[in-house]
Short mmCIF file of C-alpha atoms and ligand atoms in Angstrom, two decimals:
data_model
loop_
_atom_site.label_atom_id
_atom_site.label_comp_id
_atom_site.label_asym_id
_atom_site.label_seq_id
_atom_site.Cartn_x
_atom_site.Cartn_y
_atom_site.Cartn_z
CA MET E 1 0.00 0.00 0.00
CA ARG E 2 2.79 2.31 0.97
CA ILE E 3 4.38 1.75 -2.39
CA SER E 4 1.19 2.08 -4.39
CA PHE E 5 0.24 5.45 -2.87
CA PRO E 6 3.15 7.48 -4.30
CA GLY E 7 2.71 5.38 -7.45
CA LYS E 8 -0.83 6.63 -7.75
CA LEU E 9 0.37 10.15 -7.14
CA LEU E 10 2.98 9.74 -9.82
CA LEU E 11 0.38 8.30 -12.15
CA SER E 12 -2.09 11.10 -11.52
CA GLY E 13 0.74 13.59 -12.02
CA ALA E 14 1.50 11.95 -15.33
CA VAL E 15 -2.18 12.03 -16.31
CA VAL E 16 -2.37 15.74 -15.46
CA LEU E 17 0.77 16.35 -17.51
CA LEU E 18 -0.68 14.35 -20.38
CA PHE E 19 -3.77 16.55 -20.37
CA LEU E 20 -1.83 19.76 -19.99
CA ALA E 21 0.82 19.06 -22.61
CA PRO E 22 -1.44 19.06 -25.67
CA VAL E 23 -3.09 22.32 -24.50
CA THR E 24 0.28 24.05 -24.08
CA MET E 25 1.54 22.61 -27.33
CA ARG E 26 -1.57 23.71 -29.17
CA ALA E 27 -1.18 27.24 -27.78
CA GLN E 28 2.39 27.30 -29.07
CA GLN E 29 1.31 25.93 -32.40
CA VAL E 30 -0.74 28.97 -33.54
CA ALA E 31 0.47 29.75 -37.07
CA ALA E 32 3.33 27.24 -36.87
CA THR E 33 3.13 27.37 -40.67
CA PRO E 34 1.76 30.37 -42.60
CA PRO E 35 -2.02 30.63 -42.04
CA MET E 36 -4.14 29.32 -44.92
CA GLY E 37 -7.76 30.19 -45.53
CA TRP E 38 -10.10 32.70 -47.13
CA ASN E 39 -10.81 36.38 -46.48
CA SER E 40 -13.90 38.29 -47.60
CA TRP E 41 -12.34 41.61 -48.57
CA ASN E 42 -10.71 41.19 -51.99
CA HIS E 43 -13.85 39.89 -53.69
CA PHE E 44 -16.85 40.94 -51.59
CA HIS E 45 -15.70 44.14 -49.89
CA GLN E 46 -18.64 45.68 -47.99
CA ASN E 47 -21.12 43.18 -49.48
CA VAL E 48 -20.05 40.28 -47.25
CA ASP E 49 -22.83 38.81 -45.10
CA ASP E 50 -23.74 35.69 -43.12
CA ALA E 51 -25.02 33.73 -46.13
CA ILE E 52 -21.86 34.47 -48.15
CA VAL E 53 -19.60 33.38 -45.30
CA ARG E 54 -21.53 30.10 -44.89
CA ALA E 55 -21.34 29.50 -48.65
CA GLN E 56 -17.57 30.04 -48.57
CA ALA E 57 -17.20 27.52 -45.74
CA ASP E 58 -19.29 25.00 -47.70
CA ALA E 59 -17.24 25.58 -50.85
CA MET E 60 -13.94 25.35 -49.00
CA VAL E 61 -14.91 21.80 -48.14
CA THR E 62 -16.56 20.70 -51.43
CA SER E 63 -13.81 22.22 -53.62
CA GLY E 64 -11.13 20.22 -51.81
CA MET E 65 -9.47 23.37 -50.42
CA ARG E 66 -9.91 22.22 -46.81
CA ASP E 67 -8.20 18.94 -47.65
CA ALA E 68 -5.39 20.88 -49.32
CA GLY E 69 -4.73 22.73 -46.05
CA TYR E 70 -6.99 25.82 -46.07
CA VAL E 71 -8.46 26.40 -42.61
CA TYR E 72 -9.55 29.95 -41.79
CA ILE E 73 -12.74 31.63 -42.97
CA ASN E 74 -12.04 35.29 -42.24
CA ILE E 75 -14.65 38.03 -42.13
CA ASP E 76 -13.01 41.35 -42.96
CA ASP E 77 -14.38 44.87 -42.45
CA THR E 78 -18.09 45.86 -42.45
CA TRP E 79 -19.56 43.31 -40.01
CA GLU E 80 -19.56 45.82 -37.14
CA GLY E 81 -22.76 47.21 -35.63
CA GLU E 82 -23.39 49.45 -32.64
CA ARG E 83 -22.16 49.20 -29.06
CA ASP E 84 -24.79 48.72 -26.36
CA ALA E 85 -25.08 50.71 -23.11
CA GLN E 86 -22.34 48.54 -21.55
CA GLY E 87 -20.05 49.21 -24.51
CA VAL E 88 -20.32 45.68 -25.89
CA ILE E 89 -20.02 45.56 -29.68
CA HIS E 90 -22.75 43.86 -31.72
CA SER E 91 -22.69 42.73 -35.32
CA ASN E 92 -24.84 44.62 -37.81
CA SER E 93 -27.93 43.29 -39.63
CA LYS E 94 -25.80 41.46 -42.23
CA PHE E 95 -24.65 39.13 -39.44
CA PRO E 96 -27.68 38.28 -37.27
CA ASP E 97 -25.89 35.77 -35.03
CA MET E 98 -22.08 35.63 -34.95
CA LYS E 99 -21.94 32.75 -32.47
CA ALA E 100 -24.19 30.62 -34.67
CA LEU E 101 -22.05 31.52 -37.69
CA ALA E 102 -18.85 30.56 -35.88
CA ASP E 103 -20.45 27.28 -34.79
CA TYR E 104 -21.43 26.59 -38.41
CA VAL E 105 -17.89 27.23 -39.68
CA HIS E 106 -16.44 25.06 -36.90
CA SER E 107 -18.88 22.26 -37.74
CA LYS E 108 -17.19 22.07 -41.15
CA GLY E 109 -13.81 21.40 -39.54
CA LEU E 110 -12.71 24.98 -40.22
CA LYS E 111 -11.78 28.00 -38.11
CA ILE E 112 -13.12 31.53 -38.25
CA GLY E 113 -11.56 34.99 -38.19
CA ILE E 114 -12.74 38.53 -37.54
CA TYR E 115 -11.49 42.07 -38.14
CA SER E 116 -11.12 45.29 -36.16
CA SER E 117 -8.98 48.39 -35.75
CA PRO E 118 -7.07 49.99 -32.86
CA GLY E 119 -8.70 53.24 -34.00
CA ALA E 120 -12.21 54.52 -33.27
CA LYS E 121 -13.21 53.63 -36.84
CA THR E 122 -12.19 50.88 -39.23
CA CYS E 123 -10.96 51.63 -42.74
CA ALA E 124 -14.53 51.32 -44.08
CA GLY E 125 -15.78 53.69 -41.35
CA PHE E 126 -17.31 51.11 -39.00
CA GLU E 127 -16.85 50.82 -35.23
CA GLY E 128 -13.22 50.16 -34.18
CA SER E 129 -11.88 48.89 -30.85
CA LEU E 130 -10.30 52.07 -29.40
CA ASN E 131 -10.82 52.03 -25.62
CA HIS E 132 -12.82 48.78 -25.88
CA GLU E 133 -9.94 46.37 -26.52
CA GLU E 134 -10.59 43.95 -23.64
CA GLN E 135 -14.33 44.00 -24.18
CA ASP E 136 -13.96 43.31 -27.89
CA ALA E 137 -11.42 40.52 -27.52
CA GLN E 138 -13.75 38.90 -24.97
CA THR E 139 -16.70 39.25 -27.37
CA TYR E 140 -14.73 37.58 -30.18
CA ALA E 141 -13.75 34.79 -27.77
CA ASN E 142 -17.38 34.39 -26.61
CA TRP E 143 -18.50 34.10 -30.22
CA GLY E 144 -15.79 31.48 -30.84
CA PHE E 145 -13.40 33.34 -33.12
CA ASP E 146 -9.92 31.97 -33.78
CA TYR E 147 -8.20 34.80 -35.64
CA LEU E 148 -8.12 38.62 -35.49
CA LYS E 149 -6.90 40.97 -38.22
CA TYR E 150 -6.18 44.31 -36.56
CA ASP E 151 -6.07 47.13 -39.08
CA LEU E 152 -4.43 50.45 -38.15
CA CYS E 153 -6.81 52.67 -40.20
CA SER E 154 -8.05 55.68 -38.19
CA TYR E 155 -5.45 55.12 -35.48
CA LEU E 156 -3.03 56.78 -37.91
CA GLY E 157 -5.00 59.97 -37.20
CA VAL E 158 -4.46 59.52 -33.44
CA MET E 159 -0.73 59.03 -34.08
CA LYS E 160 -0.61 62.38 -35.89
CA ASN E 161 -1.02 64.08 -32.51
CA ALA E 162 2.35 62.71 -31.37
CA ALA E 163 5.13 65.25 -30.86
CA THR E 164 7.78 63.16 -32.65
CA PRO E 165 7.91 60.21 -35.07
CA GLU E 166 9.37 58.13 -32.23
CA GLN E 167 6.39 58.92 -30.04
CA ALA E 168 3.99 58.10 -32.88
CA HIS E 169 5.76 54.78 -33.36
CA GLN E 170 5.48 53.99 -29.65
CA MET E 171 1.75 54.79 -29.70
CA MET E 172 1.31 52.27 -32.49
CA VAL E 173 3.31 49.58 -30.70
CA ASP E 174 1.34 50.24 -27.50
CA ALA E 175 -1.94 49.92 -29.39
CA TYR E 176 -0.96 46.54 -30.85
CA ASN E 177 0.39 45.37 -27.47
CA LYS E 178 -2.88 46.34 -25.84
CA MET E 179 -4.90 44.05 -28.10
CA ARG E 180 -2.28 41.30 -27.73
CA ASP E 181 -2.76 41.42 -23.97
CA ALA E 182 -6.54 41.57 -24.34
CA ILE E 183 -6.54 38.43 -26.51
CA LYS E 184 -4.26 36.67 -24.05
CA LYS E 185 -6.60 37.55 -21.20
CA THR E 186 -9.50 35.75 -22.90
CA GLY E 187 -7.53 32.49 -22.74
CA ARG E 188 -8.68 31.61 -26.26
CA PRO E 189 -5.88 30.98 -28.78
CA MET E 190 -6.24 33.39 -31.70
CA VAL E 191 -4.01 34.10 -34.64
CA TYR E 192 -3.10 37.79 -34.35
CA SER E 193 -2.69 39.51 -37.73
CA PHE E 194 -1.23 43.03 -37.96
CA CYS E 195 -2.39 45.22 -40.81
CA GLU E 196 -0.43 48.47 -40.75
CA TYR E 197 0.84 48.37 -44.33
CA GLY E 198 4.50 47.80 -43.41
CA ILE E 199 5.15 51.19 -41.86
CA ASP E 200 8.05 51.65 -39.39
CA ALA E 201 9.66 48.37 -40.60
CA VAL E 202 6.92 46.39 -38.89
CA TRP E 203 8.83 43.11 -39.35
CA GLN E 204 11.41 44.35 -36.82
CA TRP E 205 9.02 44.87 -33.91
CA ALA E 206 5.80 42.97 -34.67
CA PRO E 207 6.90 39.55 -33.35
CA ALA E 208 7.65 41.05 -29.92
CA SER E 209 4.16 42.58 -29.98
CA GLY E 210 2.60 39.17 -30.45
CA ALA E 211 2.04 39.24 -34.21
CA ASN E 212 1.65 35.92 -35.98
CA LEU E 213 1.68 37.78 -39.29
CA TRP E 214 2.10 41.38 -40.37
CA ARG E 215 1.27 43.10 -43.61
CA THR E 216 4.43 44.35 -45.29
CA THR E 217 2.76 46.58 -47.90
CA GLY E 218 -0.32 48.56 -48.89
CA ASP E 219 -3.33 46.82 -50.40
CA ILE E 220 -3.07 44.34 -53.25
CA SER E 221 -5.50 44.51 -56.17
CA ASP E 222 -6.51 42.07 -58.89
CA ARG E 223 -4.05 43.50 -61.42
CA TYR E 224 -0.78 41.94 -62.49
CA ASP E 225 1.27 45.14 -62.08
CA ARG E 226 0.06 45.67 -58.49
CA MET E 227 0.55 42.03 -57.51
CA GLU E 228 4.04 41.90 -59.02
CA SER E 229 5.18 45.19 -57.50
CA ILE E 230 4.14 43.92 -54.05
CA GLY E 231 5.46 40.38 -54.51
CA PHE E 232 8.89 41.18 -55.92
CA SER E 233 9.38 44.03 -53.41
CA GLN E 234 9.64 41.40 -50.64
CA ALA E 235 13.31 40.70 -51.38
CA GLY E 236 15.41 40.98 -48.22
CA LEU E 237 12.68 40.29 -45.65
CA SER E 238 13.21 36.54 -45.36
CA LYS E 239 15.19 36.64 -42.13
CA TYR E 240 12.25 38.07 -40.20
CA ALA E 241 9.88 35.15 -40.86
CA GLY E 242 9.70 31.81 -39.08
CA PRO E 243 7.27 29.45 -37.38
CA GLY E 244 4.60 31.51 -35.59
CA HIS E 245 5.54 34.83 -37.22
CA TRP E 246 5.24 35.60 -40.94
CA ASN E 247 5.65 38.42 -43.41
CA ASP E 248 2.27 39.04 -45.10
CA PRO E 249 2.36 40.60 -48.60
CA ASP E 250 -1.49 40.63 -48.51
CA MET E 251 -4.20 38.21 -49.52
CA LEU E 252 -4.46 36.28 -52.76
CA GLU E 253 -6.32 37.50 -55.82
CA VAL E 254 -6.23 34.10 -57.60
CA GLY E 255 -9.58 33.48 -59.31
CA ASN E 256 -10.88 37.05 -59.22
CA GLY E 257 -10.53 37.42 -62.99
CA GLY E 258 -8.11 40.32 -63.43
CA MET E 259 -5.04 38.26 -64.27
CA LYS E 260 -4.21 35.50 -66.73
CA PRO E 261 -3.70 31.92 -65.44
CA ASP E 262 0.08 32.25 -65.92
CA GLU E 263 0.01 35.47 -63.89
CA TYR E 264 -1.97 33.83 -61.09
CA ARG E 265 0.64 31.03 -61.09
CA VAL E 266 3.33 33.73 -60.67
CA HIS E 267 1.28 35.13 -57.73
CA MET E 268 0.87 31.71 -56.08
CA SER E 269 4.50 30.65 -56.69
CA LEU E 270 5.94 33.84 -55.27
CA TRP E 271 3.68 33.74 -52.20
CA ALA E 272 4.67 30.07 -51.62
CA ILE E 273 8.39 30.88 -51.87
CA LEU E 274 7.82 33.82 -49.52
CA ALA E 275 6.16 31.51 -46.96
CA ALA E 276 3.33 34.03 -47.09
CA PRO E 277 -0.08 33.44 -45.57
CA LEU E 278 -2.28 31.87 -48.27
CA LEU E 279 -5.61 33.63 -47.77
CA SER E 280 -7.66 33.22 -50.92
CA GLY E 281 -9.63 36.34 -51.77
CA ASN E 282 -12.03 35.05 -54.42
CA ASP E 283 -15.59 33.69 -54.37
CA LEU E 284 -15.04 30.03 -53.51
CA SER E 285 -18.61 29.14 -54.46
CA THR E 286 -18.09 29.94 -58.15
CA MET E 287 -14.50 28.78 -58.80
CA SER E 288 -13.40 27.39 -62.16
CA PRO E 289 -11.51 24.07 -62.17
CA GLU E 290 -8.41 26.05 -63.19
CA THR E 291 -8.66 28.31 -60.12
CA ILE E 292 -9.13 25.28 -57.86
CA ALA E 293 -6.10 23.65 -59.48
CA ILE E 294 -3.93 26.72 -58.83
CA LEU E 295 -5.07 27.14 -55.21
CA THR E 296 -4.84 23.45 -54.31
CA ASN E 297 -1.69 22.32 -56.14
CA ARG E 298 -0.26 20.06 -53.46
CA ASP E 299 3.38 20.54 -54.49
CA VAL E 300 3.06 24.32 -54.39
CA VAL E 301 1.13 24.41 -51.11
CA ALA E 302 3.86 22.17 -49.61
CA VAL E 303 6.43 24.83 -50.52
CA ASP E 304 4.51 27.45 -48.55
CA GLN E 305 3.75 25.11 -45.65
CA ASP E 306 7.20 23.56 -45.28
CA PRO E 307 7.71 22.82 -41.56
CA ALA E 308 11.15 24.48 -41.45
CA GLY E 309 9.37 27.81 -42.08
CA LYS E 310 12.28 29.37 -43.95
CA GLN E 311 11.10 32.23 -46.17
CA GLY E 312 12.76 32.25 -49.59
CA ASP E 313 14.44 35.19 -51.23
CA ARG E 314 15.79 36.50 -54.54
CA VAL E 315 19.10 34.88 -55.52
CA TRP E 316 19.61 36.24 -59.04
CA ALA E 317 18.23 38.96 -61.30
CA GLU E 318 18.99 40.22 -64.75
CA GLY E 319 16.53 42.88 -65.88
CA PRO E 320 13.07 41.31 -65.86
CA MET E 321 14.40 37.78 -65.28
CA GLU E 322 14.57 36.74 -61.63
CA ILE E 323 15.39 33.59 -59.73
CA TRP E 324 14.11 33.10 -56.18
CA SER E 325 14.79 30.12 -54.00
CA LYS E 326 13.56 28.63 -50.75
CA ARG E 327 15.31 26.05 -48.61
CA MET E 328 13.09 23.16 -47.51
CA ALA E 329 13.19 21.03 -44.36
CA ASP E 330 14.39 17.95 -46.29
CA GLY E 331 17.42 19.82 -47.66
CA SER E 332 15.91 20.35 -51.12
CA GLN E 333 15.53 23.78 -52.65
CA VAL E 334 12.57 25.30 -54.42
CA VAL E 335 13.61 27.42 -57.35
CA GLY E 336 11.29 29.93 -59.00
CA MET E 337 12.34 31.21 -62.42
CA PHE E 338 10.25 34.33 -63.08
CA ASN E 339 9.88 36.23 -66.32
CA ARG E 340 8.53 39.69 -65.42
CA HIS E 341 8.67 40.88 -69.04
CA SER E 342 5.51 40.79 -71.17
CA GLY E 343 7.19 38.75 -73.95
CA PRO E 344 9.20 35.49 -73.90
CA MET E 345 12.66 35.34 -72.31
CA THR E 346 15.25 32.56 -72.25
CA PHE E 347 17.44 32.07 -69.20
CA SER E 348 18.83 29.35 -67.02
CA ALA E 349 19.03 28.39 -63.35
CA ASP E 350 22.59 27.35 -62.53
CA PHE E 351 22.54 24.55 -59.97
CA LYS E 352 26.05 25.47 -58.76
CA MET E 353 24.93 29.04 -58.07
CA LEU E 354 22.10 27.49 -56.02
CA GLY E 355 24.66 25.63 -53.93
CA PHE E 356 24.46 22.17 -55.52
CA LYS E 357 27.54 20.20 -56.50
CA GLY E 358 27.23 17.46 -59.13
CA LYS E 359 23.98 15.84 -60.15
CA VAL E 360 20.55 16.91 -58.95
CA LYS E 361 17.06 15.49 -59.10
CA VAL E 362 14.42 17.92 -60.37
CA ARG E 363 10.61 18.14 -60.22
CA ASP E 364 8.52 20.70 -62.10
CA LEU E 365 5.84 21.65 -59.57
CA TRP E 366 3.24 23.23 -61.89
CA ALA E 367 3.64 20.50 -64.50
CA GLY E 368 3.47 17.92 -61.69
CA LYS E 369 6.30 16.02 -63.36
CA ASP E 370 9.60 14.56 -62.21
CA LEU E 371 12.20 15.69 -64.73
CA GLY E 372 14.81 13.16 -63.66
CA THR E 373 18.51 13.72 -63.01
CA MET E 374 20.31 16.81 -64.30
CA GLU E 375 23.68 18.51 -64.06
CA GLY E 376 24.85 22.08 -64.73
CA ALA E 377 21.81 24.25 -65.32
CA TYR E 378 18.13 24.20 -66.16
CA LYS E 379 17.55 26.30 -69.27
CA ALA E 380 14.10 27.39 -70.38
CA THR E 381 12.19 29.87 -72.49
CA LEU E 382 9.42 31.38 -70.41
CA PRO E 383 6.37 33.14 -71.91
CA GLY E 384 5.70 36.71 -70.69
CA HIS E 385 4.59 37.08 -67.04
CA SER E 386 5.18 33.43 -66.23
CA VAL E 387 7.07 31.18 -63.86
CA ILE E 388 8.74 27.79 -63.76
CA LEU E 389 8.73 26.37 -60.27
CA LEU E 390 11.22 23.59 -59.63
CA ARG E 391 12.09 21.54 -56.57
CA VAL E 392 15.69 20.40 -56.62
CA TRP E 393 17.29 17.64 -54.53
CA ARG E 394 20.95 16.68 -54.33
CA GLN E 395 21.29 13.39 -56.17
C1 GLA A 1 -7.55 48.14 -45.38
C2 GLA A 1 -6.86 46.79 -45.40
C3 GLA A 1 -7.61 45.83 -46.31
C4 GLA A 1 -9.04 45.69 -45.84
C5 GLA A 1 -9.71 47.06 -45.76
C6 GLA A 1 -11.07 46.98 -45.10
O1 GLA A 1 -7.50 48.76 -46.63
O2 GLA A 1 -5.53 46.92 -45.84
O3 GLA A 1 -6.97 44.57 -46.34
O4 GLA A 1 -9.04 45.07 -44.59
O5 GLA A 1 -8.92 47.97 -45.00
O6 GLA A 1 -11.67 48.23 -44.93
#
């Protein structure tokens, strides 16, 4: 008996540890790889409502996107209603019951995200969280939300009152810290997404302020020139990203109709090499098979979601021809050959320049084909605004 008593204690200790460990691990695992999902803004803007969000959740499952790794269904700006006498925020008439909506999204095996601003007003002029941070975070937690995009917007106006740029910067950091602490206080794990357009080199301070991702630029649009100027401007930021904290060059436009399929493949390839969040911004309920194929290409998604979490970077450029590469957990490298010119260009990726000695094994990720063993360089003629995405292993 004497022996069994401490044994029982030990056992119960072990059981407690067993129960605690997954909770702690889960908390640490928020955004271990770049968040994948859908966001309402790029396609629906202020027209998003409850029915649209449910339809997106349905389509994320039926299209195969959920099985490809997409998880979050994120409601962007324009859901906000009035505050009641206690200051508690309510959704507006487009969203009659946020808790029921969150339950519906969860029932599909997905997670759900919401949007607010540290300012008094959001970018679309709706109610922001200024002076209601704890209340709002608790409301999101009560509703069952898993993700918050926090968009600077009108808080920029508050920062204008600062005496110096340093003071303005500190006000911004304090505002993001305040919501970080408010989320933490709820006890509910939430992905925390900073949207402040990259000002004050956000990548340098955002991780310490609790960011899981931070926008590095202004807004994307469904035009090739805007997408490419954002995407290729990310050179040099790779060292700031890693598991739990990611550079965010904004949401995807794939499938919205303003770019050619080759251009959308450039968009998707670059975002995957950048280990960027993959938040589709199209209408999932009306996707063409080609759009689904681009968004769910397993080889390409695996580049983005590689467990090592190493963001890729530019390794070579000559005028409009660029080569970017990303080191993968298994020691292979992903190599993107990009032609930014509007007409065809011929160039080659030199395996030695990429750090390989001798023979390599190559797979073309968009063609879905193993190209076998090679040596020296991979030479290709690329049509205008197109990409060849290779994964290269030492032989
Ligand atoms: C800003 C953000 C966008 C979107 C809108 C909503 O412009 O950068 O991503 O959230 O606000 O009003």
